[in-house]
């Protein structure tokens, strides 16, 4: 079963704008991860945030985690056309493996 | 480190045929995972191995599906008597420790006609 749910399902923005994607999950976690997937390819890990962390940055990416609300957000600043992809959150609710949501499909228009 | 590799990249088969996919994880990773992904959805967990031991199988994995990792290195996923509903991308991933960053292969796209 899938653990996380991303919102929105699809997002279309202009190059240079910021993109925010949200993830909600159901049970307690040790960590939450965000991945990116270009069409027809495998997933690429972006960032991992642990349950005792509230915010993490990596380049143009900013991830927040609110364990009281069981939610996380991924912010991509100053988006580029090359950021066009699907973005997935994954949680370790099962303790041994990561379970993924349905993803947010981001389109960045040049 | 050549990353996780999967073979074949694409597979087209007729309903009722058997297919086998191979995954070569990153060499020092003792954990290997199989996921299935259909269009517009996220990866669904199928099964995982720690070394050669298969430690968990999803209820999605019917008895037509079998996975092996005989020497704790590469893994194979076999689907017997394929059905059209098996059409999907089959993704393999590996990591050295549980719950840590997953490294994915490019996947095997299966089409059952």
XYZ file of C-alpha atoms in Angstrom:
223
model
C 0.000 0.000 0.000
C 1.133 3.565 -0.615
C 1.916 5.647 2.422
C 2.348 9.208 1.220
C -0.031 11.349 -0.733
C 1.269 14.289 -2.719
C -0.637 17.442 -3.427
C -1.250 18.820 -5.977
C -1.353 15.965 -8.486
C -0.144 18.343 -11.188
C 1.463 21.768 -11.128
C 2.306 24.067 -14.025
C 4.416 27.186 -13.519
C 6.604 29.607 -15.456
C 10.363 29.424 -15.378
C 11.725 31.468 -12.495
C 8.720 30.904 -10.251
C 8.808 28.784 -7.109
C 7.114 25.390 -6.961
C 5.699 23.954 -3.755
C 4.584 20.359 -3.392
C 3.073 18.801 -0.301
C 3.087 15.300 1.081
C 0.860 13.850 3.778
C 1.348 10.483 5.421
C -0.548 8.341 7.866
C 1.718 6.683 10.427
C 4.820 7.619 12.390
C 8.087 7.679 10.498
C 11.835 7.675 11.033
C 12.522 9.663 7.902
C 10.872 11.064 4.800
C 12.521 11.260 1.404
C 11.823 13.129 -1.810
C 12.606 11.717 -5.235
C 12.418 13.015 -8.776
C 11.559 11.010 -11.882
C 11.924 12.075 -15.473
C 9.494 10.434 -17.867
C 10.273 6.758 -18.444
C 13.304 6.741 -16.166
C 14.165 5.542 -12.693
C 13.823 7.695 -9.614
C 16.600 9.929 -8.359
C 16.959 10.727 -4.673
C 16.761 14.437 -3.849
C 16.757 14.831 -0.091
C 16.167 12.923 3.149
C 14.771 14.547 6.277
C 14.710 12.700 9.594
C 11.833 12.796 12.046
C 13.797 14.998 14.466
C 14.503 17.606 11.774
C 12.123 20.380 10.781
C 13.797 21.859 7.730
C 16.530 20.929 5.320
C 18.106 22.658 2.321
C 19.951 21.388 -0.705
C 20.754 23.895 -3.424
C 17.433 25.248 -4.710
C 15.482 22.676 -2.706
C 13.949 23.298 0.692
C 12.111 20.551 2.550
C 10.084 20.947 5.711
C 8.656 18.285 7.961
C 5.845 18.651 10.482
C 5.465 15.368 12.323
C 2.509 16.658 14.361
C 0.567 17.182 11.147
C 2.184 14.209 9.394
C 3.100 16.379 6.449
C 6.083 17.571 4.460
C 6.623 20.121 1.743
C 9.173 20.418 -1.043
C 9.953 23.888 -2.352
C 11.906 24.363 -5.549
C 13.023 27.966 -5.900
C 13.739 29.788 -9.162
C 12.468 26.868 -11.218
C 13.963 25.944 -14.570
C 12.496 24.089 -17.546
C 14.842 21.211 -16.628
C 12.968 20.800 -13.323
C 10.014 19.414 -15.285
C 9.487 15.939 -13.820
C 7.398 13.961 -11.359
C 8.233 14.357 -7.702
C 7.488 11.695 -5.102
C 7.675 11.561 -1.353
C 8.494 8.294 0.348
C 8.260 7.262 3.979
C 9.629 4.368 5.979
C 6.419 3.586 7.789
C 7.056 -0.098 7.333
C 10.464 0.263 9.001
C 12.269 -1.759 6.395
C 11.458 -0.235 3.058
C 10.280 3.011 1.559
C 6.691 3.469 0.418
C 5.834 6.072 -2.199
C 2.943 8.382 -2.926
C 1.339 8.935 -6.333
C 3.498 11.979 -7.045
C 3.181 15.545 -8.279
C 3.753 16.145 -11.968
C 5.554 19.470 -12.325
C 5.719 21.309 -15.626
C 7.959 24.370 -15.853
C 7.280 26.434 -18.949
C 10.212 28.326 -20.473
C 30.336 2.492 -8.954
C 28.275 1.964 -12.097
C 24.922 2.397 -10.410
C 21.994 0.008 -10.448
C 21.480 -1.641 -13.804
C 18.406 -3.435 -15.078
C 17.998 -5.671 -18.072
C 16.182 -5.661 -20.409
C 15.145 -2.042 -20.753
C 11.967 -3.009 -22.587
C 10.118 -6.304 -22.884
C 7.118 -7.039 -25.069
C 5.462 -10.392 -24.558
C 2.246 -12.178 -25.325
C -0.242 -12.992 -22.629
C 0.513 -16.336 -21.020
C 4.267 -16.203 -21.598
C 6.852 -16.145 -18.837
C 9.283 -13.257 -18.490
C 12.373 -12.727 -16.363
C 14.047 -9.461 -15.464
C 17.484 -8.945 -13.997
C 18.784 -6.328 -11.605
C 22.417 -5.694 -10.689
C 22.593 -3.471 -7.597
C 25.493 -1.316 -6.510
C 28.089 -3.877 -5.443
C 28.429 -2.962 -1.773
C 24.676 -2.660 -1.185
C 23.268 -5.641 0.667
C 19.636 -4.512 0.355
C 17.755 -4.839 -2.918
C 14.154 -3.851 -3.616
C 11.658 -4.438 -6.410
C 8.897 -1.961 -7.162
C 6.214 -1.821 -9.830
C 4.974 1.430 -11.318
C 2.032 2.044 -13.614
C 1.438 5.214 -15.594
C 0.628 8.200 -13.426
C 1.237 6.344 -10.175
C 4.074 6.084 -7.715
C 6.221 2.976 -7.287
C 4.450 0.150 -5.444
C 6.581 -2.046 -3.226
C 6.809 -5.686 -4.304
C 9.591 -7.320 -2.313
C 13.038 -6.800 -0.824
C 16.150 -8.787 -0.016
C 18.852 -8.429 2.542
C 21.757 -10.274 1.008
C 20.222 -13.490 -0.345
C 17.300 -13.568 2.101
C 13.912 -12.408 0.846
C 12.550 -10.657 3.921
C 9.215 -9.275 2.803
C 6.743 -9.759 -0.018
C 3.811 -7.508 -0.798
C 0.334 -8.907 -1.154
C 0.570 -7.469 -4.676
C 3.039 -10.236 -5.435
C 0.790 -13.069 -6.562
C 2.031 -16.630 -6.827
C 2.824 -15.962 -10.482
C 5.654 -13.687 -9.338
C 8.898 -14.995 -7.920
C 12.092 -13.172 -7.058
C 15.512 -14.525 -6.220
C 18.878 -13.202 -5.194
C 20.888 -16.423 -5.097
C 24.305 -15.137 -4.088
C 23.319 -11.859 -2.543
C 24.420 -9.956 -5.618
C 22.151 -9.696 -8.675
C 18.443 -10.447 -8.465
C 15.875 -11.805 -10.901
C 12.145 -11.221 -10.978
C 10.108 -13.775 -12.906
C 6.481 -13.441 -13.898
C 4.789 -16.622 -15.035
C 1.707 -16.757 -17.265
C 1.737 -13.011 -17.824
C -1.520 -11.095 -17.915
C -2.271 -7.730 -19.486
C -2.551 -6.254 -15.999
C 1.127 -7.035 -15.455
C 2.051 -4.320 -17.961
C 4.063 -1.792 -15.967
C 7.532 -0.446 -15.279
C 9.446 -2.764 -12.948
C 11.976 -0.844 -10.903
C 14.884 -2.184 -8.900
C 16.620 -0.223 -6.164
C 19.358 -0.851 -3.648
C 20.846 0.685 -0.527
C 23.410 -0.305 2.081
C 21.195 0.244 5.110
C 17.455 0.083 5.786
C 15.467 3.313 5.402
C 18.360 5.150 3.780
C 18.591 6.709 0.326
C 17.527 4.369 -2.453
C 19.475 4.097 -5.685
C 17.189 3.163 -8.564
C 17.848 1.510 -11.878
C 16.247 2.795 -15.068
C 13.595 0.105 -14.931
C 12.237 -2.568 -17.241
C 9.121 -1.554 -19.143
C 6.916 -4.610 -19.641
C 4.130 -4.658 -22.213
C 1.850 -7.688 -22.269
C -0.153 -7.967 -25.484
